[in-house]
mmCIF file of C-alpha atoms and ligand atoms in Angstrom:
data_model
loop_
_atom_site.group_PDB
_atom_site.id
_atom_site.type_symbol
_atom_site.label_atom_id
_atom_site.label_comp_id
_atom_site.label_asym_id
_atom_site.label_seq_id
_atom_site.Cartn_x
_atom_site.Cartn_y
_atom_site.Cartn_z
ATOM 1 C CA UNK O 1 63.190 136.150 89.115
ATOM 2 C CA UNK O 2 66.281 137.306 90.491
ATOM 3 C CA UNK O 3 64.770 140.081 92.657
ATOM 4 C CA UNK O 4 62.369 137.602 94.127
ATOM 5 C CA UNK O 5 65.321 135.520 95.287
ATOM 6 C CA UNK O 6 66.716 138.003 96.787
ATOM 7 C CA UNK O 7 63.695 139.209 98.626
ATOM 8 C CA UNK O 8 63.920 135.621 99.970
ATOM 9 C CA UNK O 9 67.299 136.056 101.340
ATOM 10 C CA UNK O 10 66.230 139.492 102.994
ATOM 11 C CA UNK O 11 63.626 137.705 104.568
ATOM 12 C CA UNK O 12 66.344 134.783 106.079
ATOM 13 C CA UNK O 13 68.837 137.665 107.096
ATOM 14 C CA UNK O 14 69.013 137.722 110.928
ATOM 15 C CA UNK O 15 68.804 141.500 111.802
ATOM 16 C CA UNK O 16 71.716 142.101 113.274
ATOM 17 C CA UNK O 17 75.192 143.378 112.111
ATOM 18 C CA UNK O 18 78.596 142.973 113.109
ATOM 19 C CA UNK O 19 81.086 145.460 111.035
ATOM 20 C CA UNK O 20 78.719 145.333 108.174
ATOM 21 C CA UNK O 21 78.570 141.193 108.529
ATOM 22 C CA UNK O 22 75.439 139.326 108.660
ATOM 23 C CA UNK O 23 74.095 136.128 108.874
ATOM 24 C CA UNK O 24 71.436 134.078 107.941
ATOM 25 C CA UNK O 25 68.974 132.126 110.144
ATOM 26 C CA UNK O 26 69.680 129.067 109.135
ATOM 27 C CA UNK O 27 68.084 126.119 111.061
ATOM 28 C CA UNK O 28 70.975 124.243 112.574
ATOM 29 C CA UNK O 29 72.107 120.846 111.219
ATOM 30 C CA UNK O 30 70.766 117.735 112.368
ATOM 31 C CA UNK O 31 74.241 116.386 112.885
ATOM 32 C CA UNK O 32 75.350 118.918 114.154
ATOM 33 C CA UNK O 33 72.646 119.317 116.987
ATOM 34 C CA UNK O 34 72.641 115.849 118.237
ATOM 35 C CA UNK O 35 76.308 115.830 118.518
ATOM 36 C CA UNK O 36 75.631 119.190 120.774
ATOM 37 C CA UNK O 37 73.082 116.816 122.774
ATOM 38 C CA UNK O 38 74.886 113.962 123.089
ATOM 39 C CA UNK O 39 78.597 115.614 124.680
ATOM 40 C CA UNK O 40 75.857 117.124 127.086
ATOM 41 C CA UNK O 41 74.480 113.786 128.136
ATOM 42 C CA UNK O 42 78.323 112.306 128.121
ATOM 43 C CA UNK O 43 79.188 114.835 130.002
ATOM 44 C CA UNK O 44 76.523 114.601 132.932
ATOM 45 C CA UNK O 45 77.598 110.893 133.048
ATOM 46 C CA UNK O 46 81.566 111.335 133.626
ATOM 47 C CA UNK O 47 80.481 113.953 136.425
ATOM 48 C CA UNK O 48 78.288 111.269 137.725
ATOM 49 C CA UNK O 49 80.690 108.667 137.223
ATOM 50 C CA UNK O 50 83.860 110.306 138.422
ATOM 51 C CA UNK O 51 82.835 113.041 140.925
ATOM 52 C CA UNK O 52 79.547 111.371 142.786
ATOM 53 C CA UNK O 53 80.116 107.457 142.082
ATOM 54 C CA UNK O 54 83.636 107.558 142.883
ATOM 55 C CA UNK O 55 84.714 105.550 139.714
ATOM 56 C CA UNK O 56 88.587 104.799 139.495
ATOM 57 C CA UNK O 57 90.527 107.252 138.713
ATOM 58 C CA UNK O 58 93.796 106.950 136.410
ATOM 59 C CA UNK O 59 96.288 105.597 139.454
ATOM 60 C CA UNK O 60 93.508 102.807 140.122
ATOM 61 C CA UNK O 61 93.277 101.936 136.417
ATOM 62 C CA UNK O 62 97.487 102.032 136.417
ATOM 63 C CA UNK O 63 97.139 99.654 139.508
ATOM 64 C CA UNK O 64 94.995 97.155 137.837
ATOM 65 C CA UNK O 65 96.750 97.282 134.592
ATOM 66 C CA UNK O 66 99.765 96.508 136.735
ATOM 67 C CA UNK O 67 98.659 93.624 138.401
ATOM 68 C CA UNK O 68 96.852 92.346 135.462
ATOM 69 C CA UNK O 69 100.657 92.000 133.762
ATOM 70 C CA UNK O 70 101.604 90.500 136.580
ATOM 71 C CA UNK O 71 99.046 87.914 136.365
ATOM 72 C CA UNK O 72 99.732 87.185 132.599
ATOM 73 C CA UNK O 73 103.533 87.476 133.378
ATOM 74 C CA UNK O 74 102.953 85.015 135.378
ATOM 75 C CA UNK O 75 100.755 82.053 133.308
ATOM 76 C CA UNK O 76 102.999 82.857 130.992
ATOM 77 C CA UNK O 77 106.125 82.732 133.059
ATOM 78 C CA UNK O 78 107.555 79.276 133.952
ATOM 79 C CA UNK O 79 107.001 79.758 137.738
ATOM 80 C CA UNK O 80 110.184 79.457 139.168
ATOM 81 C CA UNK O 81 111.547 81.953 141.582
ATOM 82 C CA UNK O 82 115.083 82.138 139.283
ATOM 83 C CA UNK O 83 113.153 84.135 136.749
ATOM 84 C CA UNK O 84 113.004 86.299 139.184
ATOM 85 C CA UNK O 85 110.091 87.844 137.612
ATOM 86 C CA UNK O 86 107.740 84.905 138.185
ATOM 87 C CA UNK O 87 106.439 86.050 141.846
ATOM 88 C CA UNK O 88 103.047 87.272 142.568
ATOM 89 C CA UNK O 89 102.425 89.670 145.682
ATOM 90 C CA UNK O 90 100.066 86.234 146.321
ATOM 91 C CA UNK O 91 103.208 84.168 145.893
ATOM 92 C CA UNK O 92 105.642 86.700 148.410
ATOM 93 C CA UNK O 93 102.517 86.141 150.389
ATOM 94 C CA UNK O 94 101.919 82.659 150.668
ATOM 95 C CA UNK O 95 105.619 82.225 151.220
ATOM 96 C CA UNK O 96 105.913 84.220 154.124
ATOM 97 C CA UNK O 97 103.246 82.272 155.443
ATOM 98 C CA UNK O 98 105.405 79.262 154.782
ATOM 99 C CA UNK O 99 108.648 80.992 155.945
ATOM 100 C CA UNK O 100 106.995 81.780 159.608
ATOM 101 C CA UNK O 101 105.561 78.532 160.041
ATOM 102 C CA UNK O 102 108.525 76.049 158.215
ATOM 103 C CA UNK O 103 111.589 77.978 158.306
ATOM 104 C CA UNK O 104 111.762 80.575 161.133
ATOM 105 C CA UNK O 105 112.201 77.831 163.738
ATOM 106 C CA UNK O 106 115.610 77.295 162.356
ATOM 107 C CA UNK O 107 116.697 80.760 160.247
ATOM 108 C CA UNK O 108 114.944 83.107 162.448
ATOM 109 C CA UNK O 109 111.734 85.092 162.683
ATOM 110 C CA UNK O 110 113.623 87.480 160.131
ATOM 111 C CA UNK O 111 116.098 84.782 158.607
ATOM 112 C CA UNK O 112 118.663 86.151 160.892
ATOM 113 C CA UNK O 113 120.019 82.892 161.292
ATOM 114 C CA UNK O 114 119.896 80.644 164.609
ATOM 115 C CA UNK O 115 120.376 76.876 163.841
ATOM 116 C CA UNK O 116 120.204 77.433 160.390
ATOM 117 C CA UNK O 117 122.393 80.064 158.301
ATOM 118 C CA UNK O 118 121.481 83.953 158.030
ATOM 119 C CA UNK O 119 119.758 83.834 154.869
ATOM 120 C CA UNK O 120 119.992 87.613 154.558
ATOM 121 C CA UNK O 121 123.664 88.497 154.193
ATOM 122 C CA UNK O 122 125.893 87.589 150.836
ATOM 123 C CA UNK O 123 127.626 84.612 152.795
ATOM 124 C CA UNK O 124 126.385 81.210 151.702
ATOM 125 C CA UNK O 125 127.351 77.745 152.278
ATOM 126 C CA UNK O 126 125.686 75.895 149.371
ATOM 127 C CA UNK O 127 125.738 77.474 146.167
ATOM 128 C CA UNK O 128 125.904 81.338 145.514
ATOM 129 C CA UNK O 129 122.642 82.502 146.377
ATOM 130 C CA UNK O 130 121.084 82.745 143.287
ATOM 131 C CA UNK O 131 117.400 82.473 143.524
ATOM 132 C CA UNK O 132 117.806 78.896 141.593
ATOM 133 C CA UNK O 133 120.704 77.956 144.572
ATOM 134 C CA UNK O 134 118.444 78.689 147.306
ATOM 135 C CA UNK O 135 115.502 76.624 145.344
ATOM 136 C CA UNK O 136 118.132 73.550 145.395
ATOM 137 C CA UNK O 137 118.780 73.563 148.845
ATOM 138 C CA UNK O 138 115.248 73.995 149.859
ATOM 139 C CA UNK O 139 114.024 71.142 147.621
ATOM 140 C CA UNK O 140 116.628 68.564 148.783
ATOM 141 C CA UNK O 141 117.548 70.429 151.999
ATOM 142 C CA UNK O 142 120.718 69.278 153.987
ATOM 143 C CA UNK O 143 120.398 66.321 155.780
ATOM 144 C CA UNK O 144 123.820 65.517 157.100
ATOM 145 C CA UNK O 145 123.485 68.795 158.644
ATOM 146 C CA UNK O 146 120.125 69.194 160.014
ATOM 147 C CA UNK O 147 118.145 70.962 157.087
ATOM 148 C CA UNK O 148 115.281 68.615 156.126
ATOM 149 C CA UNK O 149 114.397 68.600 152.187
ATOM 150 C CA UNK O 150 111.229 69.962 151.631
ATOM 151 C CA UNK O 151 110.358 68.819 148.282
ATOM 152 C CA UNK O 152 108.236 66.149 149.626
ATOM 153 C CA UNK O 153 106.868 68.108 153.073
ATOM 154 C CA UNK O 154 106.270 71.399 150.614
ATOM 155 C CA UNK O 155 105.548 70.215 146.893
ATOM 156 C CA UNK O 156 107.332 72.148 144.191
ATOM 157 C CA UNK O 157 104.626 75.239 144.458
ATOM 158 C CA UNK O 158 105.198 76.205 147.748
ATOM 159 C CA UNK O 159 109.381 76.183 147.826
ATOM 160 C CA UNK O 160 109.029 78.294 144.800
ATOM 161 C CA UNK O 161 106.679 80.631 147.016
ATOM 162 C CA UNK O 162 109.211 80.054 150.174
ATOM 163 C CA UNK O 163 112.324 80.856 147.806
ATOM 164 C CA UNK O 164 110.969 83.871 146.156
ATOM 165 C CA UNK O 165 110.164 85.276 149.504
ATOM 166 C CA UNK O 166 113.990 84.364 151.284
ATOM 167 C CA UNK O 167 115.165 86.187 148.169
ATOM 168 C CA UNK O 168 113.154 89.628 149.167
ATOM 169 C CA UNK O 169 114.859 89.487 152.343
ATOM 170 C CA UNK O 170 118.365 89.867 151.062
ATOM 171 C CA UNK O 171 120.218 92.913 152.147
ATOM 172 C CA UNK O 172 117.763 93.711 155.208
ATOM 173 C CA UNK O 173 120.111 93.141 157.668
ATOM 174 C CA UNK O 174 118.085 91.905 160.806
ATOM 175 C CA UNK O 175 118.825 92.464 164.391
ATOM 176 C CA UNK O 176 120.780 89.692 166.208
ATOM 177 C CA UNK O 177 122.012 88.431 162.607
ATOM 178 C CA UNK O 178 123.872 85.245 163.122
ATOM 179 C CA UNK O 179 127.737 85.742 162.053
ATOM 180 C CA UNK O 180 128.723 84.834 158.251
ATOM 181 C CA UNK O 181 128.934 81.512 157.038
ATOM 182 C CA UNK O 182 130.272 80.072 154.063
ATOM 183 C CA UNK O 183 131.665 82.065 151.320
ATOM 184 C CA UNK O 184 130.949 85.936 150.423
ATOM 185 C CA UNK O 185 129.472 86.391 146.867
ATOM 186 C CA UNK O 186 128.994 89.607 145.361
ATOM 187 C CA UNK O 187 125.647 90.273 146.159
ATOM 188 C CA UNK O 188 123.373 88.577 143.645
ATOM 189 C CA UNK O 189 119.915 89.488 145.574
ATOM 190 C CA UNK O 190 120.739 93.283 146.639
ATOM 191 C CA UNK O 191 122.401 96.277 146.849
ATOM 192 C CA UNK O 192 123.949 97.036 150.209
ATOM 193 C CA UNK O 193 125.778 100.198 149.101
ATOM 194 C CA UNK O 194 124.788 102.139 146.125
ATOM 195 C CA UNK O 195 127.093 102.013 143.119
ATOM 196 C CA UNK O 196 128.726 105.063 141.788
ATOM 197 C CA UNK O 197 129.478 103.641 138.479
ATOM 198 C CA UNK O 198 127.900 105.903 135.699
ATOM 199 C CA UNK O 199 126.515 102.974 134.090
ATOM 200 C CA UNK O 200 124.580 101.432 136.751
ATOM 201 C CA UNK O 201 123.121 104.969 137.192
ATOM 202 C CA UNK O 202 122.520 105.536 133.698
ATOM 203 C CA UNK O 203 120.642 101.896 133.576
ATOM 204 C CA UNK O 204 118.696 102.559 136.908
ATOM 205 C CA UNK O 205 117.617 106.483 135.648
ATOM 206 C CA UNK O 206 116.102 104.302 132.725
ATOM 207 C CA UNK O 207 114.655 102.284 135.171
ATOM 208 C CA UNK O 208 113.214 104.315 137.693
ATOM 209 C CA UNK O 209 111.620 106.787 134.294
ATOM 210 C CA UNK O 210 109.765 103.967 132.998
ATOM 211 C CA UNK O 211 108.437 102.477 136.331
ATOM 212 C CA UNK O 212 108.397 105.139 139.150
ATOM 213 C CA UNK O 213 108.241 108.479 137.489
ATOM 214 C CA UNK O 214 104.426 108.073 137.836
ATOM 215 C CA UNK O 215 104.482 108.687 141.351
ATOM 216 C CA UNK O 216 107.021 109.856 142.507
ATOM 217 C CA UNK O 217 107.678 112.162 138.986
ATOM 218 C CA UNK O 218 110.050 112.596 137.047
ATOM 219 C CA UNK O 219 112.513 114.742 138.959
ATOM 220 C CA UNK O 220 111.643 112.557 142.138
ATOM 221 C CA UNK O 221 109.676 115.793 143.433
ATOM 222 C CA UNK O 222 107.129 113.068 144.829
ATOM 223 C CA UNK O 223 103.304 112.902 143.257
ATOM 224 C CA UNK O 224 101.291 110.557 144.864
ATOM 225 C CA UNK O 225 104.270 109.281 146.431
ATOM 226 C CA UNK O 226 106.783 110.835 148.848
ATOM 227 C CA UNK O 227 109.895 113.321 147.500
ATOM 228 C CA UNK O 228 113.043 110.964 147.266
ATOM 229 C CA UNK O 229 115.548 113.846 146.920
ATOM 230 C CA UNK O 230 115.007 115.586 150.076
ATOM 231 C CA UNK O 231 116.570 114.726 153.317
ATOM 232 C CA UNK O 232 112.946 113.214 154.924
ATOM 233 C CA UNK O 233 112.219 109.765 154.940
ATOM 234 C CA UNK O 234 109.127 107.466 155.922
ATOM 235 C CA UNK O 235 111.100 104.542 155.852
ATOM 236 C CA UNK O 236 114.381 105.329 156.141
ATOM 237 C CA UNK O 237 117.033 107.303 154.016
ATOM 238 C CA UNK O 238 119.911 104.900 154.090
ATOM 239 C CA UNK O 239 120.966 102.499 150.946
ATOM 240 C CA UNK O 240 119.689 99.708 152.907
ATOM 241 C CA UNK O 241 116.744 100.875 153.759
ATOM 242 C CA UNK O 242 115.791 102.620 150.182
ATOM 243 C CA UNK O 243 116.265 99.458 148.972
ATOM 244 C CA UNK O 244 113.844 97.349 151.420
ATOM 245 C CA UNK O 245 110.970 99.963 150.800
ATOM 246 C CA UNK O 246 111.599 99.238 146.648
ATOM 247 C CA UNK O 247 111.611 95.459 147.443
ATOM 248 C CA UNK O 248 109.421 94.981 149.821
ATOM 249 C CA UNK O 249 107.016 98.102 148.569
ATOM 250 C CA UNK O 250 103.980 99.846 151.381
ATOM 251 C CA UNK O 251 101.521 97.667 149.560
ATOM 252 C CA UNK O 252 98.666 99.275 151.950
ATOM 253 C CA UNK O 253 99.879 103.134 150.672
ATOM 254 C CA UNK O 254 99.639 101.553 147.163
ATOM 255 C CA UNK O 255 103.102 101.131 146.637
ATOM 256 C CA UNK O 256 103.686 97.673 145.268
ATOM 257 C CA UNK O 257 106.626 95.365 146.060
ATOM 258 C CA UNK O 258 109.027 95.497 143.241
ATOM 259 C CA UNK O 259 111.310 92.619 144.272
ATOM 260 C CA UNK O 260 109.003 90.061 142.102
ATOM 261 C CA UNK O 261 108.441 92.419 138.798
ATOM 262 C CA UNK O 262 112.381 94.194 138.829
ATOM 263 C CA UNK O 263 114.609 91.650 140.750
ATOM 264 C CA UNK O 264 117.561 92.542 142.892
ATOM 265 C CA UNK O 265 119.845 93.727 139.804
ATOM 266 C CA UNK O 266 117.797 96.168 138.411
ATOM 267 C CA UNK O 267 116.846 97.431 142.269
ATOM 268 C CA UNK O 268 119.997 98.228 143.039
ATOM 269 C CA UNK O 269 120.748 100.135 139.885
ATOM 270 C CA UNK O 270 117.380 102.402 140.594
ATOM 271 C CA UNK O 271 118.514 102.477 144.415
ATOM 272 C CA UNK O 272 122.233 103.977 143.153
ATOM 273 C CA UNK O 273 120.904 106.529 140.894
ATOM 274 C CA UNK O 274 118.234 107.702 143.626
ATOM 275 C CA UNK O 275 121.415 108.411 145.548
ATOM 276 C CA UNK O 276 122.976 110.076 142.986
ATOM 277 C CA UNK O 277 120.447 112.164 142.511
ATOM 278 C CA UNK O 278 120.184 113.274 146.887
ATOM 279 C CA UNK O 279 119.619 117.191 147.580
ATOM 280 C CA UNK O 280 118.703 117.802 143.987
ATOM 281 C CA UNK O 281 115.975 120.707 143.249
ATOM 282 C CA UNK O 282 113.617 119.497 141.555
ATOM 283 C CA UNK O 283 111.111 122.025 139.777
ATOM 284 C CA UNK O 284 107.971 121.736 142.564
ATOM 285 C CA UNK O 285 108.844 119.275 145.160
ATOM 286 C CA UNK O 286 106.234 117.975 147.484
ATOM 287 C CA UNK O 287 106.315 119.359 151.166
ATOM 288 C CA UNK O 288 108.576 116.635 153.453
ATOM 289 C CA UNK O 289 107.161 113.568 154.918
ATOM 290 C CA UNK O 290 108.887 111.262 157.676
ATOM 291 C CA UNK O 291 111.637 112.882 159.431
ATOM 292 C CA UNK O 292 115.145 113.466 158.528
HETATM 293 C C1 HEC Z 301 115.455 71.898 161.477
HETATM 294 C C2 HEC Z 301 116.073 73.165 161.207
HETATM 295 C C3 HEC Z 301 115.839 73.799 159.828
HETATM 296 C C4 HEC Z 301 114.659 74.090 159.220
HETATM 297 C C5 HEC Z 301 113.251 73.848 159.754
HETATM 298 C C6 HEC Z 301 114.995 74.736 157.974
HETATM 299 N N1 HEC Z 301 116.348 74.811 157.821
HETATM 300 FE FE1 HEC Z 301 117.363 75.648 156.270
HETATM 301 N N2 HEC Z 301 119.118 75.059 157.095
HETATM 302 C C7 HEC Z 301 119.275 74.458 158.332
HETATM 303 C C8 HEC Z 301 120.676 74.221 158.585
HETATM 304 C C9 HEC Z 301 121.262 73.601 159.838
HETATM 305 C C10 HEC Z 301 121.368 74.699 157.432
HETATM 306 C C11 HEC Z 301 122.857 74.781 157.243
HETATM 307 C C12 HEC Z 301 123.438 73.533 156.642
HETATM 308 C C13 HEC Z 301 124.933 73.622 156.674
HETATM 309 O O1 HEC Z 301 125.508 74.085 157.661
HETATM 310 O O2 HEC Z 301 125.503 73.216 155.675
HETATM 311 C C14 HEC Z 301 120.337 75.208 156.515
HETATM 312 C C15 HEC Z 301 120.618 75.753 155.272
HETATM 313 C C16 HEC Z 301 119.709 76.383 154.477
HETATM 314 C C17 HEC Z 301 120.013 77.058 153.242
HETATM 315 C C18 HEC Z 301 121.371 77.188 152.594
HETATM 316 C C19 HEC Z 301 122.096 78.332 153.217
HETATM 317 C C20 HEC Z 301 123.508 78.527 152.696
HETATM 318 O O3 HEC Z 301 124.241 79.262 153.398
HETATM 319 O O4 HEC Z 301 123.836 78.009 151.639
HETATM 320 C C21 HEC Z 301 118.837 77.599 152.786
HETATM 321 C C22 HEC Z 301 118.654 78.452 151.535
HETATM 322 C C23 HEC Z 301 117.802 77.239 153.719
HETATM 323 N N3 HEC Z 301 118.351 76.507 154.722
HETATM 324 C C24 HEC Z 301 116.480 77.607 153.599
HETATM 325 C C25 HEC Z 301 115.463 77.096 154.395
HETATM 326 C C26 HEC Z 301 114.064 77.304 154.147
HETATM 327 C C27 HEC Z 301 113.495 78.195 153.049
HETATM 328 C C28 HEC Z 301 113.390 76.615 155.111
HETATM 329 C C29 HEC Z 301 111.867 76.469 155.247
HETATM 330 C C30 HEC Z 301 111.206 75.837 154.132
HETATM 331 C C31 HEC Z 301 114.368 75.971 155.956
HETATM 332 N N4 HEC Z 301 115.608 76.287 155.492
HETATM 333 C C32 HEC Z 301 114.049 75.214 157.065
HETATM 334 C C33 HEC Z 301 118.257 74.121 159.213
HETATM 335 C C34 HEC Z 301 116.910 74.241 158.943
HETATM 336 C C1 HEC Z 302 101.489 103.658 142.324
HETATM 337 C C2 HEC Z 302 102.348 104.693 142.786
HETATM 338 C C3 HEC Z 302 103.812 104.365 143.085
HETATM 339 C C4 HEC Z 302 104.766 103.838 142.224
HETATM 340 C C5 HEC Z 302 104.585 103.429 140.779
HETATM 341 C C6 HEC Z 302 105.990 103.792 142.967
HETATM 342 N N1 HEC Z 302 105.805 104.280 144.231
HETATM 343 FE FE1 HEC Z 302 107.228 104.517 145.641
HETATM 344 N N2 HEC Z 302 105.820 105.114 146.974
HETATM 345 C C7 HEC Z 302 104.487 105.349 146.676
HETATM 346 C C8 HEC Z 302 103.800 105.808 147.874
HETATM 347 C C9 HEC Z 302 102.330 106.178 147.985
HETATM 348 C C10 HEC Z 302 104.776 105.830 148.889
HETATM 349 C C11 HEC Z 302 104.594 106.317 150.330
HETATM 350 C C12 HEC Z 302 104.263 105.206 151.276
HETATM 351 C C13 HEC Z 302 103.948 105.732 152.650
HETATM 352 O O1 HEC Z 302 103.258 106.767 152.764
HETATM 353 O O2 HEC Z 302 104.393 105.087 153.593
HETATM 354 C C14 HEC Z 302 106.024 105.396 148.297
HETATM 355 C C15 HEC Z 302 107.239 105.300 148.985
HETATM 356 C C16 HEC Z 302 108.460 105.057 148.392
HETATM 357 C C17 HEC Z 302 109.729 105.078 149.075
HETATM 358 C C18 HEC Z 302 109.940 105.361 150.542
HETATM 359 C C19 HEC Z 302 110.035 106.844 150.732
HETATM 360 C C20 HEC Z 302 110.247 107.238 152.150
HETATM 361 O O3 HEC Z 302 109.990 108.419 152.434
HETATM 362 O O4 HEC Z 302 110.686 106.442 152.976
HETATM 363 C C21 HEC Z 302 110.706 104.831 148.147
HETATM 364 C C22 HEC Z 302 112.189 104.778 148.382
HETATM 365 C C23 HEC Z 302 110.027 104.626 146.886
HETATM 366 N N3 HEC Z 302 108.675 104.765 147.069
HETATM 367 C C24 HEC Z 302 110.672 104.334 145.701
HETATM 368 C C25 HEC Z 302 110.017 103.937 144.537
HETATM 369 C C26 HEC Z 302 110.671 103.419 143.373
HETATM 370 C C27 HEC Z 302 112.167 103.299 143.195
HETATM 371 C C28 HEC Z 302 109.696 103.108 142.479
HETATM 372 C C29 HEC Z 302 109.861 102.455 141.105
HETATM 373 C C30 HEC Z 302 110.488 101.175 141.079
HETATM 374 C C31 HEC Z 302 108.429 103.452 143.068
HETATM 375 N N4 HEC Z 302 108.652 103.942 144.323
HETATM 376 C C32 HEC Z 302 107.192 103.334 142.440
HETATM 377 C C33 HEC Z 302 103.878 105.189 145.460
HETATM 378 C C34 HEC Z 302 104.477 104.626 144.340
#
């Protein structure tokens, strides 16, 4: 009985060796083969997919995903431009649309000011220029002096879209800007000089990790966007300009306007650590773009 057994498990030996080690020739397991088959079949299909279909790759999923929140921030969001949140790239858009064809008669192609105020600089004659501020002299406008209310001419949608639009312009300093009027308030829209106070730098490294680390890494060595530490700029290297290429983003290089999702405060913070941060090494920084 017992020989005949193991006559049987001669027979199944494979004849091989391996430091006195043998196997048997077991048939494989079902599970175990189908499995095998299938991550062959899954993985013909993600070549397919990813390498002759062109399917999205992880930035263009990140993009969507992004404006997707934006979407739902914004049914969520009472739309108002205060929120500062509340602004769509449709929104920045549409106002600008709004801005060139209603306002720019009277505040300049670039809001520089000509009949009506600069409505770039920090000086303001009505309110504080606040987002909500701005709102309330749009709606009911000026009339003793000239500034129609455009409640009426606009409806409520597109002031908000007008507003949150004059706001993104803060701090870009146009050519031929029309001299200060009204009162200086510290700037509630922008930063026109970094700050150099730990915490804003501390707030705007936390900042910049969570929303531009992506692309331009953590160290700022640039990824799929530019190197922000070295002395080469696309857009310009200055404060100012740093600042306009956050707000106002390269939406056709795939970097998104942040004005609408960050707001000015939290801008400005991310614009004073990048300068903190200037002629840093970072550990394999992208070769220069734009010049110095
Ligand atoms: C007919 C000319 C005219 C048009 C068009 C016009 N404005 Fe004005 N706006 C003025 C004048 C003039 C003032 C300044 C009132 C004053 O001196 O108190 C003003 C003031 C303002 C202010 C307040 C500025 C401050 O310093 O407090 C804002 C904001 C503003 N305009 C936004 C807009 C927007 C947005 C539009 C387009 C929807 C617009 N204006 C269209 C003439 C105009
Ligand atoms: C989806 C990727 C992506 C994200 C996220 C992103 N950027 Fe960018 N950024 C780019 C690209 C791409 C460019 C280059 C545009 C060009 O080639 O003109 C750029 C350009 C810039 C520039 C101008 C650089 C220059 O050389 O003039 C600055 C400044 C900048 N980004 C800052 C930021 C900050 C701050 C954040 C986070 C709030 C951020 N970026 C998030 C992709 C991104």
């Amino acid at each position: 009985m017992e020989n005949q057994s193991n006559k049987k498990e001669q027979a199944l030996l494979r004849p091989h060796s391996i430091d006195g080690i043998q196997e048997y020739d077991n048939k494989l397991p079902l599970w175990w083969v189908y499995l095998f088959y299938a991550t062959i079949i899954f993985g013909v299909i993600y070549m397919l997919r990813f390498h002759v279909w062109d399917g999205d790759s992880l930035v263009d999923e990140w993009r969507a995903d992004t404006l997707a929140i934006e979407e739902l921030r914004e049914s969520k969001a009472p739309h108002s431009p205060s929120e500062g949140d509340a602004a769509t790239p449709e929104d920045l858009e549409e106002g600008k649309e709004v801005y060139a064809s209603t306002c720019a008669s009277c505040h300049g192609e670039k809001a520089q000011g000509v009949v009506g105020p600069n409505l770039t600089d920090d000086y303001w004659l009505h309110g504080t220029g606040t987002p909500s501020d701005i709102e309330n002299a749009v709606l009911k406008g000026i009339p003793e002096m000239g500034m129609p209310a455009w409640e009426s001419v606009l409806g409520a949608k597109k002031v908000q879209q007008v507003v949150s639009f004059v706001v993104t312009l803060s701090g870009t300093n146009p050519e031929g800007a029309k001299a200060p009027q009204g009162t200086q308030y510290a700037s509630q829209t922008s930063a026109n000089t970094a700050s150099t106070d730990p915490q804003d730098i501390a707030e705007g490294k936390g900042l910049y990790d969570t929303n531009c680390a992506s692309c331009h890494r953590e160290d700022a060595g640039g990824l799929v966007g530019p190197n922000l530490v070295d002395d080469y700029w696309l857009h310009g290297g200055s404060p100012e300009q740093i600042t306009s290429s956050i707000a106002s983003g390269i939406p056709e290089k795939g970097m998104i306007s942040w004005a609408p999702i960050l707001g000015p405060k939290k801008i400005s913070a991310i614009v004073s650590y990048l300068i903190s941060i200037q002629g840093s090494s970072p550990t394999s920084p992208k070769a220069p773009e734009g010049s110095k």
